[in-house]
Structure formats: structure tokens, C-alpha cells
Amino acid sequence: MANLEGGYRLVGTSSRRDTSLPIVSIITVVYNSEAYIERTIQSILNQTYPNIEHVILDGASKDNTLSIVQKFDSQIAYWKSEKDSGIYDAMNKAQELASGDYVMFLNSGDEFSSNTVLSDAFANDLNADVYYGDTQITDIDGNPLRNRRLRPPVKLTWKDFRYGMLVCHQSIIIRKSLSEKYNTKYRIAADIDWAIRSIKNAKSIVNANIPISKFMEGGMSSIHHRKGLEERYQILNTHFGYLPNAIVHIYMVFRLLKDKLFN
């Protein structure tokens, strides 16, 4: 039977290469993704930032995913393979396993937009609660197609999420002590609920003014689009109230129609 956990943390090796910089725990959850997991691992290994702790939680994959992860055993801080009850359950488990000062989530197939993202994000401020940036969409081979239609605001607050997921969770780097658990009652849209609850706790939020991550067109929220919209509407009702949420959604419908007609 294959080992169900591994990584250099098990032999006492630290991810702190530079004592003057914080450690960023990059969390990857994966299930049956042998075609894309190495792309994500390599993107993280290629970062110029020295203090990276990569934590991978595999949902007991039945394909070659785990073999690919094991190939990088000495370069991954910690990995574990076990069954979970869904992507957000896995992300919660992985977050508990992370030990860095900051956390961010890059799941299988996701990548950094460049090799210097983390170095650039921390270049001017080493002590913010949240760093955020733009997100690029790629094709199945990782070739860039465009930026997301929803763009991050110049100055982000939790209230900005009333207009939708303006910043992807893949493009948010947050102090670990502020990062909330994902609410697993939501199956598709728990990321916007997580972002709102987590960023509510932040006192200092830095716009990195760069694309931070890129992900493939499609994904779970696109495949289950209607269910995702229903969950998001419910989440925004909870945080902003029924009437304000309804008014904002009417505005968003008109904005979408305008974009389709004039762009």
C-alpha cells in the first residue's frame, strides 16, 4: 500500500529559508487530476519567493495523481491522501494542516500568473492582513485567454463582494489567523462566503496590482452554474439582507446586458 502522507516536514525540515520574510502556506486540494496536478506543483516550485510551504490534500485519487505528488516528495512540505466529503471539506482539512503565517488556495490546474507573484506581493509591505490581485483565465493547455470579467476594486473591503466574487479566492493571500473555515453546507459557492467572513476580520488590505493566479476556463462553478448562482444569492442574503441583495442583483443584470450589447 502506498504511503498516505509525506513531505519534508515529516523529517523536521522547515519551509523558512529567509527569517526576515513570512511563510506562505499554499494549499492544493486534488482528486483524480493526473493531467493537471504537476502543472500546479511546478508553478509553485518556480516561485522566486523563498518561504513557501506547499500542502497538498488528495481525496484518495484512483488515477495516477498520488504517484505524481510522491515524485515531488522532497519538495512539498506536506501531503496527505484520504477521503473527504467534498472540495470545501478538503480545503478545511488542508487549512488545519497548514502552519504558515499566510494561506492561499491553488487547487489542481491552478497556477501563479508569473514566477515572481509572491515576491512582488510582499515587496512593499510584509505585514498586511490580506493581499489580493487580478486573475487570468487559460485554456486547457494553460495558455492565457483573458482576464476575468469581474475585476478587483482598487481598494477592497468585504462589502465589495455584494457585487459578486470580484476577487477569486485563488488570488487572495490572507493571514492564516484570519482565514475562516469554509461552510460545507454550500457545495459550489462557499468561496464567496469564506472571502466575506475572512476579510471582515482584516484591518490592512493591500492591492498587489498584479495578476496573482490563473485558472482554466470551466471548473465546478461553471459546470453547476445554476446551483452556484442559487447558493451565492442565499449567501449574499445572509450577509447583506434580502432587499439590498435584490437591488444589487437587478443592477448586475442590467450591467451584464449592457456588457453583452456594447462589448
XYZ file of C-alpha atoms in Angstrom:
263
model
C 0.000 0.000 0.000
C 1.282 3.462 -0.881
C 2.185 5.901 1.872
C -0.783 8.080 2.758
C 1.304 11.073 3.772
C 4.688 12.515 3.034
C 6.739 15.655 2.502
C 9.837 17.200 4.007
C 8.003 18.462 7.096
C 7.842 14.858 8.350
C 11.634 14.788 8.697
C 11.767 18.101 10.536
C 12.769 20.364 7.629
C 11.415 23.913 7.829
C 9.955 25.958 4.977
C 11.560 29.119 6.366
C 14.550 29.896 4.157
C 14.675 33.626 4.961
C 13.985 34.650 8.559
C 13.018 38.180 7.516
C 10.029 37.033 5.436
C 6.725 35.357 6.379
C 5.914 31.793 5.359
C 3.087 31.397 2.843
C 1.192 28.117 3.009
C -0.128 27.294 -0.447
C -2.944 24.780 -0.199
C -3.808 22.425 -3.049
C -6.718 20.006 -2.899
C -6.932 17.432 -5.642
C -8.911 14.389 -6.740
C -8.257 12.331 -9.865
C -6.348 15.111 -11.613
C -3.301 13.378 -13.060
C -3.403 15.643 -16.127
C -3.044 18.891 -14.170
C -1.523 18.380 -10.715
C 2.093 18.573 -11.915
C 1.364 21.894 -13.639
C 0.277 23.340 -10.285
C 3.217 21.866 -8.356
C 5.728 23.193 -10.884
C 4.173 26.651 -10.805
C 4.653 26.768 -7.032
C 8.202 25.399 -7.208
C 9.075 28.082 -9.758
C 8.230 30.941 -7.399
C 11.221 33.129 -6.521
C 9.826 33.771 -3.040
C 11.857 31.656 -0.578
C 9.409 30.846 2.246
C 6.736 28.634 0.699
C 5.015 25.739 2.428
C 3.097 23.670 -0.113
C 0.382 21.497 1.467
C -1.482 19.026 -0.752
C -4.574 17.092 0.288
C -5.546 14.334 -2.129
C -9.036 12.878 -1.849
C -7.882 9.262 -2.256
C -7.485 9.551 -6.026
C -7.939 6.425 -8.110
C -5.777 7.571 -11.034
C -2.066 8.458 -11.162
C -2.398 11.695 -9.154
C -0.780 10.400 -5.980
C 2.195 8.942 -7.849
C 2.854 12.367 -9.373
C 2.633 14.029 -5.951
C 5.054 11.470 -4.493
C 7.536 12.272 -7.246
C 7.936 15.690 -5.618
C 8.009 14.386 -2.045
C 11.254 16.174 -1.108
C 9.966 19.497 -2.486
C 6.472 19.504 -0.974
C 6.192 20.493 2.680
C 3.376 18.070 3.454
C 0.914 15.931 1.538
C -1.801 13.554 2.643
C -4.222 11.251 0.838
C -7.584 10.439 2.393
C -11.270 10.505 1.541
C -13.244 13.690 2.086
C -16.838 14.795 1.712
C -16.226 17.414 -0.953
C -13.888 20.163 -2.055
C -14.655 22.538 0.817
C -14.279 19.798 3.421
C -10.877 19.030 1.877
C -9.899 22.703 1.916
C -10.811 22.948 5.595
C -8.734 19.873 6.422
C -5.785 21.204 4.449
C -6.014 24.593 6.127
C -5.734 22.914 9.519
C -2.573 21.172 8.307
C -1.000 24.438 7.167
C 1.470 26.094 9.535
C 2.496 29.235 7.637
C 1.881 32.877 8.504
C -0.359 33.298 5.452
C -2.517 30.921 3.423
C -3.712 30.869 -0.160
C -5.503 28.247 -2.230
C -4.280 26.944 -5.589
C -6.093 23.747 -6.465
C -5.080 21.271 -9.138
C -4.841 23.023 -12.503
C -4.475 26.476 -10.931
C -1.177 28.322 -11.344
C 0.575 31.527 -10.380
C 0.419 34.119 -13.128
C 4.221 34.574 -13.010
C 7.252 33.251 -11.130
C 7.555 36.437 -9.048
C 3.977 36.805 -7.770
C 4.715 36.311 -4.068
C 7.932 38.339 -4.158
C 6.038 41.169 -5.854
C 3.066 40.962 -3.480
C 5.240 41.300 -0.371
C 7.683 43.792 -1.893
C 6.273 46.915 -0.223
C 4.506 45.536 2.863
C 5.400 42.433 4.881
C 2.669 42.740 7.486
C -0.705 43.283 5.797
C -3.653 41.075 6.701
C -4.695 40.485 3.080
C -3.024 40.772 -0.330
C -5.126 40.476 -3.476
C -4.899 40.887 -7.229
C -6.371 40.056 -10.612
C -6.947 36.619 -12.133
C -6.319 35.293 -15.634
C -8.322 32.641 -17.477
C -6.473 29.986 -19.502
C -7.392 27.228 -21.903
C -6.965 23.558 -21.041
C -3.272 23.718 -22.005
C -2.571 26.668 -19.716
C -2.428 29.286 -22.476
C -3.818 32.670 -21.349
C -7.163 33.678 -22.859
C -8.190 36.833 -20.955
C -8.603 38.393 -17.542
C -11.782 37.622 -15.631
C -14.811 39.731 -16.489
C -15.172 40.704 -12.818
C -12.184 42.846 -11.902
C -10.819 43.558 -8.421
C -11.554 47.006 -6.982
C -8.710 49.446 -6.360
C -9.410 49.270 -2.631
C -11.086 46.072 -1.440
C -13.426 45.691 1.530
C -15.695 42.791 2.428
C -18.697 44.866 1.297
C -17.431 44.798 -2.306
C -18.462 41.139 -2.520
C -22.103 42.227 -2.628
C -21.415 42.606 -6.375
C -20.148 39.035 -6.652
C -16.747 37.343 -6.411
C -14.769 40.388 -7.553
C -11.558 38.731 -6.365
C -11.100 34.977 -6.888
C -10.169 33.010 -3.802
C -7.087 31.843 -5.773
C -5.966 35.481 -5.869
C -6.301 36.179 -2.143
C -3.370 35.757 0.249
C -4.603 36.075 3.818
C -3.108 35.922 7.289
C -3.780 32.393 8.489
C -5.205 33.528 11.818
C -7.932 35.433 9.948
C -8.841 32.735 7.419
C -12.210 31.238 8.325
C -13.343 27.679 7.643
C -15.386 27.092 4.509
C -19.065 26.434 5.226
C -19.566 22.937 3.855
C -23.346 23.275 3.612
C -22.559 25.137 0.383
C -21.302 22.810 -2.344
C -20.447 25.307 -5.111
C -20.189 28.889 -3.810
C -18.653 28.584 -0.337
C -15.642 30.589 -1.535
C -17.563 33.894 -1.565
C -18.905 33.226 1.931
C -15.346 32.411 3.076
C -13.993 35.598 1.492
C -16.612 37.819 3.134
C -16.221 36.311 6.608
C -12.420 36.258 6.430
C -11.928 39.759 5.036
C -14.344 41.195 7.608
C -11.598 40.449 10.146
C -8.847 42.250 8.220
C -7.505 45.643 9.247
C -4.984 46.124 6.416
C -5.681 45.043 2.828
C -3.090 45.519 0.076
C -3.800 45.575 -3.649
C -0.779 43.866 -5.217
C -1.719 45.474 -8.566
C -0.737 42.331 -10.455
C -2.491 39.202 -11.699
C -1.870 36.697 -8.902
C -3.320 33.466 -10.255
C -4.644 31.860 -13.387
C -7.119 29.034 -13.754
C -8.652 27.013 -16.542
C -11.911 28.067 -18.143
C -14.734 25.955 -16.799
C -14.481 24.406 -13.364
C -17.078 23.354 -10.817
C -18.903 26.697 -10.604
C -19.250 26.802 -14.402
C -20.410 23.198 -14.693
C -23.002 23.680 -11.930
C -23.763 27.281 -12.866
C -27.408 27.432 -11.780
C -26.777 25.771 -8.421
C -23.832 28.106 -7.867
C -25.993 31.166 -8.537
C -28.652 29.921 -6.127
C -26.076 29.375 -3.397
C -24.453 32.737 -3.992
C -27.812 34.525 -3.764
C -28.522 32.762 -0.461
C -25.063 33.664 0.875
C -25.403 37.323 -0.071
C -28.861 37.456 1.519
C -27.262 36.282 4.740
C -24.507 38.906 4.702
C -26.283 41.918 3.174
C -30.026 41.391 3.669
C -32.805 40.421 1.265
C -33.805 43.827 -0.103
C -30.276 45.259 -0.618
C -29.249 41.983 -2.260
C -32.238 42.048 -4.609
C -31.484 45.650 -5.633
C -27.817 44.823 -6.304
C -28.777 41.798 -8.414
C -31.136 43.911 -10.537
C -28.215 46.279 -11.112
C -25.921 43.356 -12.015
C -28.441 42.035 -14.574
C -28.535 45.430 -16.292
C -24.730 45.626 -16.175
C -24.427 42.208 -17.794
C -26.922 43.102 -20.522
C -25.047 46.330 -21.195
C -21.744 44.427 -21.498
C -23.271 41.970 -23.957
C -24.875 44.669 -26.093
C -21.999 47.135 -26.283
C -18.839 44.993 -25.989
